[in-house]
């Protein structure tokens, strides 16, 4: 039985309704969802939209594409919410240039939300996308109802750095299942490895997944540059995270070799409306190891921090 460590503080927010557009969303699975396109600036941006209900926009990890989210996790979310996944400019299905600063990535999310007609929404960020989500919620607080941060670091200096075992595998042109066990799961746990295999098979059931994953040093560089700026924190985002009056859920694994969940310990108790879920024997992708469990935590958080639920 996995141990969970929740840290909760009082919360209130408005959970948005995706409005009339929700009625036009197709009730399809994530695996069957078609890629849609919208113009953002001069770029043709690929995205997918499915499900019913309030909207969640997902910001992806380093090297992540529309195809690399676990479809079971997305389906669990889509049973209650309108789920929107998107490729950053220059990545996979999108044209353009990948942002090399978090402010630029945040600006992209804002312009993308405008392009698809989203007014207020939940922002969910995983890993590098969690850095994007934090930047966005600080810069566009009025558009975000709640934020969900999965397997990511807070701004500024963190005591536990990226581990060498992660670096040895993260930038191979193609990662196999053995790599994914180290990168996203807990290889010392048989149960975690079993979930890694199941998640891998779900993801790669779609044709052509590997061919669209960024695989060259030039493609990696913008991610590094933006992340370094986030951790240098000249914008004082860490301090501002303590003041933001917005419900935030952080979900982390205790064996994350990339963005250690323990890095949140000094900050989480200073935040105004924060909840923290810490899962044992879990790595960098808790939502892929426990799709139903994590989506359940997300739903509980969103429903209980909605102003509507407090009336």
Coordinates of C-alpha atoms in Angstrom, one line a residue:
X1 CA 0.0 0.0 0.0
X2 CA 1.6 3.3 -1.0
X3 CA 2.1 6.0 1.6
X4 CA 0.6 9.4 0.8
X5 CA 1.7 12.6 2.4
X6 CA -0.9 15.4 2.0
X7 CA -0.2 19.0 2.9
X8 CA -3.3 21.0 2.7
X9 CA -4.2 24.6 3.2
X10 CA -7.6 26.5 2.8
X11 CA -8.6 27.0 -0.8
X12 CA -11.1 28.8 -2.9
X13 CA -11.4 29.3 -6.7
X14 CA -13.9 29.3 -9.5
X15 CA -13.9 26.2 -11.7
X16 CA -14.7 27.3 -15.2
X17 CA -17.3 25.9 -17.5
X18 CA -16.0 25.4 -21.1
X19 CA -19.3 26.8 -22.2
X20 CA -21.1 26.1 -25.5
X21 CA -17.9 24.8 -27.1
X22 CA -18.0 21.8 -24.8
X23 CA -21.1 20.6 -26.7
X24 CA -19.1 20.4 -29.9
X25 CA -16.3 18.3 -28.4
X26 CA -16.3 14.7 -29.6
X27 CA -16.7 12.0 -27.0
X28 CA -13.6 10.1 -28.3
X29 CA -10.7 8.4 -26.4
X30 CA -7.3 10.0 -26.2
X31 CA -5.9 7.3 -28.4
X32 CA -8.4 8.0 -31.1
X33 CA -8.4 11.8 -30.9
X34 CA -7.5 13.5 -34.1
X35 CA -4.9 16.2 -34.3
X36 CA -6.4 19.7 -34.8
X37 CA -4.6 22.8 -35.9
X38 CA -4.8 26.5 -35.0
X39 CA -2.7 29.5 -36.0
X40 CA -0.7 31.2 -33.2
X41 CA 1.3 34.1 -34.5
X42 CA 2.8 32.8 -37.7
X43 CA 2.9 29.2 -36.5
X44 CA 0.6 26.2 -37.2
X45 CA 0.1 24.6 -33.8
X46 CA -1.0 21.0 -33.4
X47 CA -3.4 20.2 -30.5
X48 CA -6.0 17.7 -29.4
X49 CA -9.2 18.4 -27.6
X50 CA -11.6 15.8 -26.1
X51 CA -13.9 15.2 -23.1
X52 CA -16.7 17.2 -21.5
X53 CA -16.8 19.8 -18.8
X54 CA -14.4 22.5 -17.5
X55 CA -11.3 22.9 -19.5
X56 CA -7.8 21.8 -18.5
X57 CA -4.9 22.8 -20.7
X58 CA -1.8 20.6 -20.4
X59 CA 1.8 21.9 -20.7
X60 CA 4.2 19.1 -21.6
X61 CA 7.6 17.9 -20.4
X62 CA 11.0 18.2 -22.1
X63 CA 10.8 16.2 -25.4
X64 CA 7.1 15.6 -24.8
X65 CA 4.6 15.6 -27.7
X66 CA 0.9 15.1 -28.1
X67 CA 1.6 11.4 -28.4
X68 CA 3.7 10.9 -25.3
X69 CA 1.0 11.5 -22.7
X70 CA -0.4 8.3 -21.3
X71 CA -3.8 8.0 -23.0
X72 CA -5.3 6.2 -20.0
X73 CA -4.5 9.2 -17.8
X74 CA -6.0 11.6 -20.4
X75 CA -9.1 9.4 -20.7
X76 CA -9.5 9.5 -16.9
X77 CA -9.4 13.3 -16.9
X78 CA -11.7 13.5 -20.0
X79 CA -14.4 11.6 -18.2
X80 CA -15.0 14.8 -16.2
X81 CA -13.2 17.6 -18.1
X82 CA -12.4 19.0 -21.5
X83 CA -8.8 18.0 -22.0
X84 CA -6.6 20.1 -24.3
X85 CA -3.0 18.9 -25.1
X86 CA -0.7 21.0 -27.3
X87 CA 2.7 20.8 -28.9
X88 CA 5.0 23.8 -28.4
X89 CA 6.1 25.7 -31.5
X90 CA 8.7 23.7 -33.5
X91 CA 7.8 20.4 -31.7
X92 CA 6.2 17.4 -33.3
X93 CA 3.0 18.5 -35.0
X94 CA 3.7 22.2 -34.6
X95 CA 5.7 24.6 -36.8
X96 CA 7.8 27.5 -35.5
X97 CA 10.6 27.9 -33.0
X98 CA 10.7 26.3 -29.6
X99 CA 10.7 29.0 -26.8
X100 CA 14.0 29.4 -25.0
X101 CA 12.6 31.4 -22.1
X102 CA 9.8 30.7 -19.7
X103 CA 8.2 34.1 -20.4
X104 CA 8.0 33.2 -24.1
X105 CA 6.5 29.8 -23.3
X106 CA 4.0 31.4 -21.1
X107 CA 3.1 33.9 -23.8
X108 CA 2.6 31.0 -26.2
X109 CA 0.2 29.3 -23.8
X110 CA -1.8 32.6 -23.5
X111 CA -1.9 33.1 -27.3
X112 CA -2.9 29.5 -27.8
X113 CA -5.7 29.8 -25.3
X114 CA -6.9 32.9 -27.1
X115 CA -6.8 31.0 -30.4
X116 CA -9.0 28.1 -29.2
X117 CA -11.4 30.4 -27.5
X118 CA -10.5 29.5 -23.9
X119 CA -11.3 32.3 -21.4
X120 CA -10.6 30.8 -18.0
X121 CA -9.2 27.3 -17.4
X122 CA -7.2 25.0 -15.3
X123 CA -3.5 24.8 -16.2
X124 CA -1.7 21.5 -15.7
X125 CA 2.1 21.2 -16.2
X126 CA 4.3 18.2 -16.1
X127 CA 8.1 18.4 -15.6
X128 CA 9.4 21.2 -17.9
X129 CA 5.7 22.0 -18.5
X130 CA 5.4 22.5 -14.8
X131 CA 7.9 25.4 -15.0
X132 CA 5.7 26.8 -17.9
X133 CA 2.6 26.4 -15.8
X134 CA 4.1 28.2 -12.8
X135 CA 5.2 31.1 -15.0
X136 CA 1.8 31.3 -16.6
X137 CA -0.2 31.2 -13.3
X138 CA 2.0 34.1 -12.0
X139 CA 1.7 36.2 -15.1
X140 CA -1.9 35.4 -16.0
X141 CA -3.5 34.7 -12.7
X142 CA -6.8 36.2 -13.8
X143 CA -7.2 33.4 -16.5
X144 CA -6.3 30.5 -14.3
X145 CA -8.8 29.0 -11.9
X146 CA -6.5 26.4 -10.4
X147 CA -3.1 24.9 -11.2
X148 CA -1.8 21.3 -11.1
X149 CA 2.0 20.7 -11.0
X150 CA 3.2 17.2 -11.6
X151 CA 6.8 16.0 -11.3
X152 CA 8.3 19.4 -11.5
X153 CA 10.5 21.8 -9.5
X154 CA 9.6 25.1 -7.9
X155 CA 11.5 28.3 -9.1
X156 CA 14.9 29.3 -7.9
X157 CA 17.6 27.2 -6.2
X158 CA 16.6 23.6 -5.2
X159 CA 18.7 21.4 -2.9
X160 CA 18.4 18.2 -4.8
X161 CA 19.8 18.5 -8.3
X162 CA 19.0 16.6 -11.5
X163 CA 20.7 13.2 -11.0
X164 CA 23.4 11.7 -13.3
X165 CA 21.3 8.6 -13.8
X166 CA 18.6 10.7 -15.4
X167 CA 21.1 12.5 -17.6
X168 CA 22.6 9.3 -18.9
X169 CA 19.3 8.3 -20.4
X170 CA 17.2 11.4 -21.0
X171 CA 19.0 12.6 -24.2
X172 CA 19.3 9.4 -26.1
X173 CA 17.8 9.9 -29.6
X174 CA 15.3 7.1 -28.7
X175 CA 14.4 5.9 -25.3
X176 CA 13.3 2.3 -24.8
X177 CA 11.3 0.7 -21.9
X178 CA 14.4 0.2 -19.8
X179 CA 15.2 3.9 -20.1
X180 CA 11.7 4.9 -19.2
X181 CA 11.8 2.8 -16.1
X182 CA 14.7 5.0 -14.9
X183 CA 13.4 8.3 -16.3
X184 CA 9.8 8.1 -15.2
X185 CA 9.3 5.3 -12.8
X186 CA 11.1 3.6 -9.9
X187 CA 13.3 0.7 -11.3
X188 CA 13.9 -0.8 -7.9
X189 CA 10.1 -1.5 -7.6
X190 CA 8.6 -4.4 -9.4
X191 CA 5.2 -2.8 -9.2
X192 CA 6.5 0.4 -10.7
X193 CA 8.2 -1.4 -13.5
X194 CA 5.0 -3.3 -14.3
X195 CA 3.2 0.0 -14.6
X196 CA 6.0 1.4 -16.8
X197 CA 5.5 -1.5 -19.2
X198 CA 1.7 -1.0 -19.3
X199 CA 2.1 2.8 -19.8
X200 CA 4.7 2.3 -22.5
X201 CA 2.4 -0.1 -24.4
X202 CA -0.5 2.3 -24.2
X203 CA 1.5 5.2 -25.5
X204 CA 3.2 3.4 -28.3
X205 CA 0.0 1.8 -29.5
X206 CA -0.4 5.0 -31.7
X207 CA 1.7 4.8 -34.9
X208 CA 4.7 7.1 -35.4
X209 CA 5.2 8.2 -31.8
X210 CA 9.0 7.9 -31.7
X211 CA 9.5 9.7 -35.0
X212 CA 8.1 13.0 -33.7
X213 CA 10.0 13.1 -30.4
X214 CA 12.8 15.8 -30.4
X215 CA 16.1 13.9 -30.6
X216 CA 19.0 16.3 -31.4
X217 CA 21.1 18.6 -29.3
X218 CA 19.7 21.6 -31.3
X219 CA 16.2 20.6 -30.3
X220 CA 17.2 20.1 -26.7
X221 CA 18.9 23.5 -26.3
X222 CA 15.9 25.8 -25.9
X223 CA 14.6 23.6 -23.0
X224 CA 17.9 23.9 -21.2
X225 CA 18.1 27.6 -21.6
X226 CA 14.6 28.3 -20.4
X227 CA 15.0 25.9 -17.4
X228 CA 18.2 27.6 -16.4
X229 CA 16.6 31.0 -16.5
X230 CA 13.7 29.7 -14.3
X231 CA 16.2 28.4 -11.7
X232 CA 18.3 31.5 -11.8
X233 CA 15.0 33.3 -10.9
X234 CA 15.9 36.9 -11.7
X235 CA 12.1 37.4 -11.9
X236 CA 11.7 36.4 -8.2
X237 CA 9.1 33.8 -9.1
X238 CA 9.9 31.7 -6.0
X239 CA 9.0 34.6 -3.8
X240 CA 5.9 35.4 -5.8
X241 CA 4.8 31.7 -5.5
X242 CA 4.4 32.3 -1.8
X243 CA 2.0 35.2 -2.4
X244 CA -0.2 33.9 -5.3
X245 CA -3.8 33.6 -4.1
X246 CA -4.7 30.6 -6.3
X247 CA -5.3 26.9 -5.4
X248 CA -2.3 24.9 -6.5
X249 CA -1.9 21.1 -6.3
X250 CA 1.6 19.6 -6.4
X251 CA 1.9 15.8 -7.1
X252 CA 5.3 14.2 -6.8
X253 CA 7.1 10.9 -6.5
X254 CA 9.6 10.1 -3.9
X255 CA 12.1 8.6 -6.4
X256 CA 12.1 11.3 -9.0
X257 CA 15.6 11.5 -10.5
X258 CA 14.8 14.6 -12.4
X259 CA 12.7 17.0 -10.3
X260 CA 12.8 15.6 -6.8
X261 CA 9.5 16.1 -5.0
X262 CA 11.5 16.8 -1.8
X263 CA 12.5 20.2 -3.3
X264 CA 9.0 21.4 -2.5
X265 CA 9.4 20.9 1.2
X266 CA 10.9 24.3 2.0
X267 CA 8.3 26.2 -0.1
X268 CA 5.0 24.3 0.2
X269 CA 4.3 25.4 3.8
X270 CA 4.8 29.1 2.8
X271 CA 2.2 29.0 -0.1
X272 CA -1.2 30.4 0.5
X273 CA -3.5 27.8 -1.1
X274 CA -1.4 24.7 -1.7
X275 CA -2.0 21.0 -1.5
X276 CA 0.8 18.4 -1.8
X277 CA 0.5 14.7 -2.7
X278 CA 3.8 12.7 -2.3
X279 CA 3.7 9.1 -3.5
X280 CA 6.2 6.4 -2.5
X281 CA 8.0 4.1 -4.9
X282 CA 7.1 6.5 -7.7
X283 CA 9.3 8.4 -10.1
X284 CA 9.0 11.4 -12.5
X285 CA 5.6 10.4 -14.0
X286 CA 3.1 9.6 -11.2
X287 CA 0.2 10.2 -13.5
X288 CA 1.5 7.4 -15.8
X289 CA 2.1 5.0 -12.9
X290 CA -1.3 5.7 -11.4
X291 CA -3.6 7.1 -14.1
X292 CA -6.8 6.6 -12.2
X293 CA -5.5 7.5 -8.8
X294 CA -3.8 10.7 -9.9
X295 CA -6.8 11.8 -11.9
X296 CA -8.9 11.1 -8.9
X297 CA -6.7 13.4 -6.8
X298 CA -7.0 16.0 -9.4
X299 CA -10.8 15.8 -9.5
X300 CA -11.1 15.9 -5.8
X301 CA -8.8 19.0 -5.7
X302 CA -10.7 20.8 -8.5
X303 CA -14.1 20.1 -7.1
X304 CA -13.3 21.0 -3.5
X305 CA -11.5 24.2 -4.4
X306 CA -14.3 25.5 -6.7
X307 CA -16.3 28.4 -5.3
X308 CA -19.4 26.6 -6.5
X309 CA -18.7 23.7 -4.1
X310 CA -18.5 26.2 -1.2
X311 CA -21.9 27.8 -1.7

